Amino acid sequence: MAFFAVIVAAGKGSRSGSPKQFIELCGHSVLWHSVQPFLRNSRIDMVRVVIAADMAETAAACLVGLPKKVLPLSVGGRTRRESVQNGLCGMDDDDWVLVHDAARPCLSDAALTRLLDHASTDTVGGLLACPMVDCLKQTDGSRTQQTLPRDDKWLAQTPQMFRVEPLRKALALAGEGDDEAQAMELAGHAPLLVEGETTNIKITRAEDFILASAILAARE
Ligand code: CTP
Ligand code: MG
């Protein structure tokens, strides 16, 4: 039984203006930073990076000099879900896979270790997530209509960690969707919530680069 990380890096970054995984932050690309915690963690056997075929050279330049534990695969899909599915090829059914967004360059070693500790002893697996802190509003698009209870609401992050076989089945059943946990939920599983860190942001819009570089700089 092996532990694989699959870093999905085949998106176009339409909301941030360009494929954000290749933008430089604190001396390295976003993708390079996203791979580091998995390289440092001795429990992770292999790190696969799923990239779009037409971005292979750019991705290779980001990963140059990294150990052989990192394997770029030009199998990016049309959707994030397809990229994840393509990244699972050649793994054994009982292997564990940790799916992580290349757009999350600030994952800490401590959060990754916490996920591995808790999810690897769980029958289903789990994901990093943070309890909601802001008020949650039901809206009509421009005005609030009511304030919803938030005690039972968590914001999902990555990595999300599951056994390969149930995840493959769940993704095949689920069709288009958000994350791996959603596919597992639809297949009847209840993924374990493991407390993440609010610094594990996903770069989505241009302003998120400022936040990500501040978080990385504070760690250096
Ligand atoms: N991703 C992927 N393959 C896709 C779409 C997304 O591997 N077909 C990856 C992205 O590269 C990113 C992660 O999934 O690391 C999270 O997706 P998101 O933040 O939505 O990134 P993009 O799809 O690139 O951005 P946008 O939705 O703004 O176009
Ligand atoms: Mg997207």
XYZ file of C-alpha atoms and ligand atoms in Angstrom:
250
model
C 0.000 0.000 0.000
C 1.450 3.351 -1.068
C 0.629 6.997 -0.384
C 0.354 9.132 -3.528
C -0.114 12.878 -3.779
C -1.895 14.089 -6.914
C -1.379 17.814 -7.452
C -3.906 19.069 -9.996
C -2.290 21.827 -12.050
C -4.130 21.762 -15.378
C -6.499 24.703 -14.877
C -6.565 27.870 -16.944
C -6.920 30.387 -14.110
C -9.699 32.317 -15.826
C -10.664 34.222 -12.646
C -7.102 35.248 -11.813
C -6.244 36.160 -15.408
C -3.713 33.405 -16.264
C -2.741 29.869 -15.148
C -1.918 30.920 -11.577
C 0.090 27.787 -10.763
C 2.970 29.091 -12.887
C 3.160 32.613 -11.406
C 6.234 33.338 -9.287
C 5.846 33.905 -5.545
C 8.808 34.365 -3.178
C 11.362 33.110 -5.706
C 9.514 30.033 -6.973
C 6.326 29.213 -8.863
C 3.036 28.633 -7.043
C 3.224 25.010 -8.252
C 6.714 24.546 -6.778
C 5.482 25.753 -3.385
C 2.412 23.487 -3.557
C 4.580 20.403 -4.091
C 7.038 21.102 -1.221
C 5.106 19.792 1.824
C 4.568 16.454 0.039
C 8.272 16.232 -0.838
C 9.278 16.931 2.761
C 6.851 14.361 4.204
C 8.465 10.916 4.334
C 5.072 9.158 4.429
C 4.301 10.318 0.866
C 5.818 7.854 -1.606
C 5.145 9.644 -4.895
C 3.964 13.088 -6.022
C 2.170 13.238 -9.348
C 1.563 16.606 -10.954
C -1.297 16.674 -13.465
C -0.655 19.280 -16.141
C -2.318 20.324 -19.391
C -0.541 18.876 -22.438
C 0.015 22.341 -23.927
C 1.659 23.547 -20.689
C 4.160 20.695 -20.291
C 7.254 22.846 -20.881
C 6.151 25.589 -18.506
C 5.368 23.025 -15.810
C 8.684 21.212 -16.320
C 10.529 24.510 -15.834
C 8.709 24.996 -12.507
C 9.708 21.520 -11.304
C 13.276 21.384 -12.583
C 15.784 20.042 -10.058
C 13.180 18.443 -7.802
C 13.713 14.826 -6.659
C 12.463 11.873 -8.726
C 9.613 11.483 -6.233
C 7.876 14.179 -8.347
C 6.419 12.979 -11.643
C 4.742 15.413 -14.057
C 1.953 13.827 -16.119
C 0.531 15.570 -19.194
C -2.958 14.194 -18.639
C -4.893 17.327 -17.646
C -8.636 17.084 -18.226
C -11.308 19.501 -19.367
C -12.538 19.830 -15.770
C -10.803 19.550 -12.394
C -12.609 16.263 -11.820
C -11.257 14.820 -15.077
C -7.759 15.935 -14.125
C -8.106 14.093 -10.798
C -9.441 10.943 -12.475
C -6.603 10.948 -15.018
C -4.074 11.360 -12.208
C -5.252 8.141 -10.517
C -4.101 5.823 -13.327
C -1.778 2.976 -12.433
C -2.421 3.053 -8.686
C -3.508 -0.009 -6.688
C -7.027 -0.126 -5.276
C -5.902 0.014 -1.659
C -3.360 2.813 -2.136
C -4.124 6.144 -0.512
C -4.282 9.274 -2.630
C -4.090 12.852 -1.370
C -5.547 15.201 -3.992
C -4.236 18.769 -3.676
C -4.843 21.952 -5.677
C -1.683 23.364 -7.260
C -3.324 26.706 -6.488
C -2.792 26.162 -2.711
C 0.879 27.009 -2.190
C 0.663 27.677 1.571
C -0.177 24.217 2.947
C 1.826 23.745 6.164
C 3.743 20.605 7.168
C 1.679 20.482 10.365
C -1.673 20.478 8.540
C -0.505 17.770 6.129
C 0.729 15.627 9.030
C -2.586 16.130 10.857
C -4.517 14.942 7.799
C -2.274 11.887 7.390
C -2.545 11.019 11.096
C -6.334 11.218 11.246
C -7.529 10.195 7.782
C -5.220 7.188 7.330
C -6.781 5.483 10.357
C -10.323 6.237 9.162
C -12.388 3.788 7.149
C -13.430 6.475 4.624
C -10.624 9.063 4.642
C -11.047 12.790 4.984
C -10.161 16.337 4.115
C -8.736 19.490 5.611
C -11.417 22.071 6.348
C -12.022 25.072 8.606
C -15.149 25.990 10.569
C -16.926 29.062 9.145
C -16.316 32.240 11.099
C -18.182 34.881 9.095
C -21.967 35.367 9.177
C -23.579 33.352 6.406
C -26.281 35.198 4.460
C -29.066 33.907 2.259
C -29.417 36.490 -0.502
C -31.524 37.307 -3.531
C -28.332 38.281 -5.328
C -28.111 41.872 -4.094
C -29.834 41.979 -0.666
C -29.722 39.703 2.341
C -32.856 37.753 3.106
C -31.820 35.835 6.218
C -28.831 34.775 8.273
C -28.201 31.046 8.253
C -26.816 28.987 11.149
C -23.094 28.386 10.644
C -22.220 26.089 13.571
C -22.491 23.073 11.275
C -20.755 24.681 8.249
C -17.099 24.095 7.355
C -15.115 25.378 4.384
C -13.421 22.553 2.484
C -9.771 22.753 1.494
C -7.272 20.332 0.027
C -5.557 17.908 0.422
C -8.469 15.469 0.422
C -7.383 11.922 1.163
C -9.132 8.686 0.198
C -8.429 5.103 -0.832
C -8.015 4.852 -4.596
C -10.729 2.296 -5.334
C -13.687 3.969 -3.587
C -12.561 7.361 -4.890
C -12.394 6.081 -8.476
C -15.888 4.623 -8.151
C -17.277 7.781 -6.568
C -15.787 10.057 -9.246
C -17.141 7.856 -12.030
C -20.627 8.014 -10.532
C -20.646 11.682 -9.636
C -20.120 13.394 -12.991
C -19.305 17.105 -12.836
C -18.882 18.556 -9.369
C -16.690 20.332 -6.908
C -14.314 18.276 -4.839
C -13.490 14.637 -4.097
C -15.365 14.801 -0.788
C -18.541 15.726 -2.679
C -18.155 12.693 -4.945
C -17.612 10.481 -1.888
C -20.701 11.976 -0.176
C -22.820 11.246 -3.260
C -21.550 7.656 -3.180
C -22.841 7.339 0.394
C -19.640 7.944 2.379
C -19.109 10.526 5.125
C -15.557 11.931 4.822
C -13.798 12.896 8.058
C -13.245 16.606 8.714
C -9.686 17.332 9.844
C -9.075 20.870 11.041
C -7.039 22.794 8.485
C -5.546 26.280 8.640
C -7.009 29.490 7.219
C -3.580 30.220 5.717
C -4.061 27.258 3.333
C -5.746 29.586 0.854
C -6.607 28.749 -2.727
C -5.415 31.427 -5.103
C -8.526 32.219 -7.097
C -8.440 35.931 -7.917
C -5.522 38.271 -8.627
C -5.653 39.800 -5.110
C -5.003 36.374 -3.540
C -1.374 36.521 -4.733
C -0.713 39.309 -2.218
C -2.031 37.194 0.632
C -0.176 34.047 -0.482
C 3.156 35.837 -0.802
C 2.712 37.386 2.665
C 1.989 33.953 4.177
C 5.013 32.367 2.479
C 7.291 35.285 3.369
C 6.234 35.077 7.034
C 7.329 31.413 7.120
C 10.781 32.036 5.617
N -7.566 22.197 -12.328
C -7.104 21.136 -13.135
N -7.762 20.830 -14.288
C -8.830 21.547 -14.681
C -9.315 22.610 -13.890
C -8.656 22.904 -12.698
O -6.115 20.491 -12.784
N -9.415 21.238 -15.843
C -6.825 22.539 -11.103
C -6.283 23.963 -11.110
O -5.046 24.018 -11.813
C -6.184 24.293 -9.636
C -7.258 23.428 -8.992
O -7.688 22.497 -9.986
O -4.918 23.950 -9.098
C -8.405 24.251 -8.442
O -9.137 24.816 -9.511
P -9.462 26.359 -9.715
O -9.065 27.157 -8.533
O -10.843 26.453 -10.236
O -8.392 26.742 -10.865
P -8.685 27.087 -12.381
O -9.691 26.168 -12.948
O -7.340 27.149 -13.040
O -9.242 28.582 -12.270
P -10.598 29.158 -12.904
O -11.718 28.281 -12.392
O -10.647 30.568 -12.420
O -10.437 29.072 -14.408
Mg -11.710 26.153 -12.092
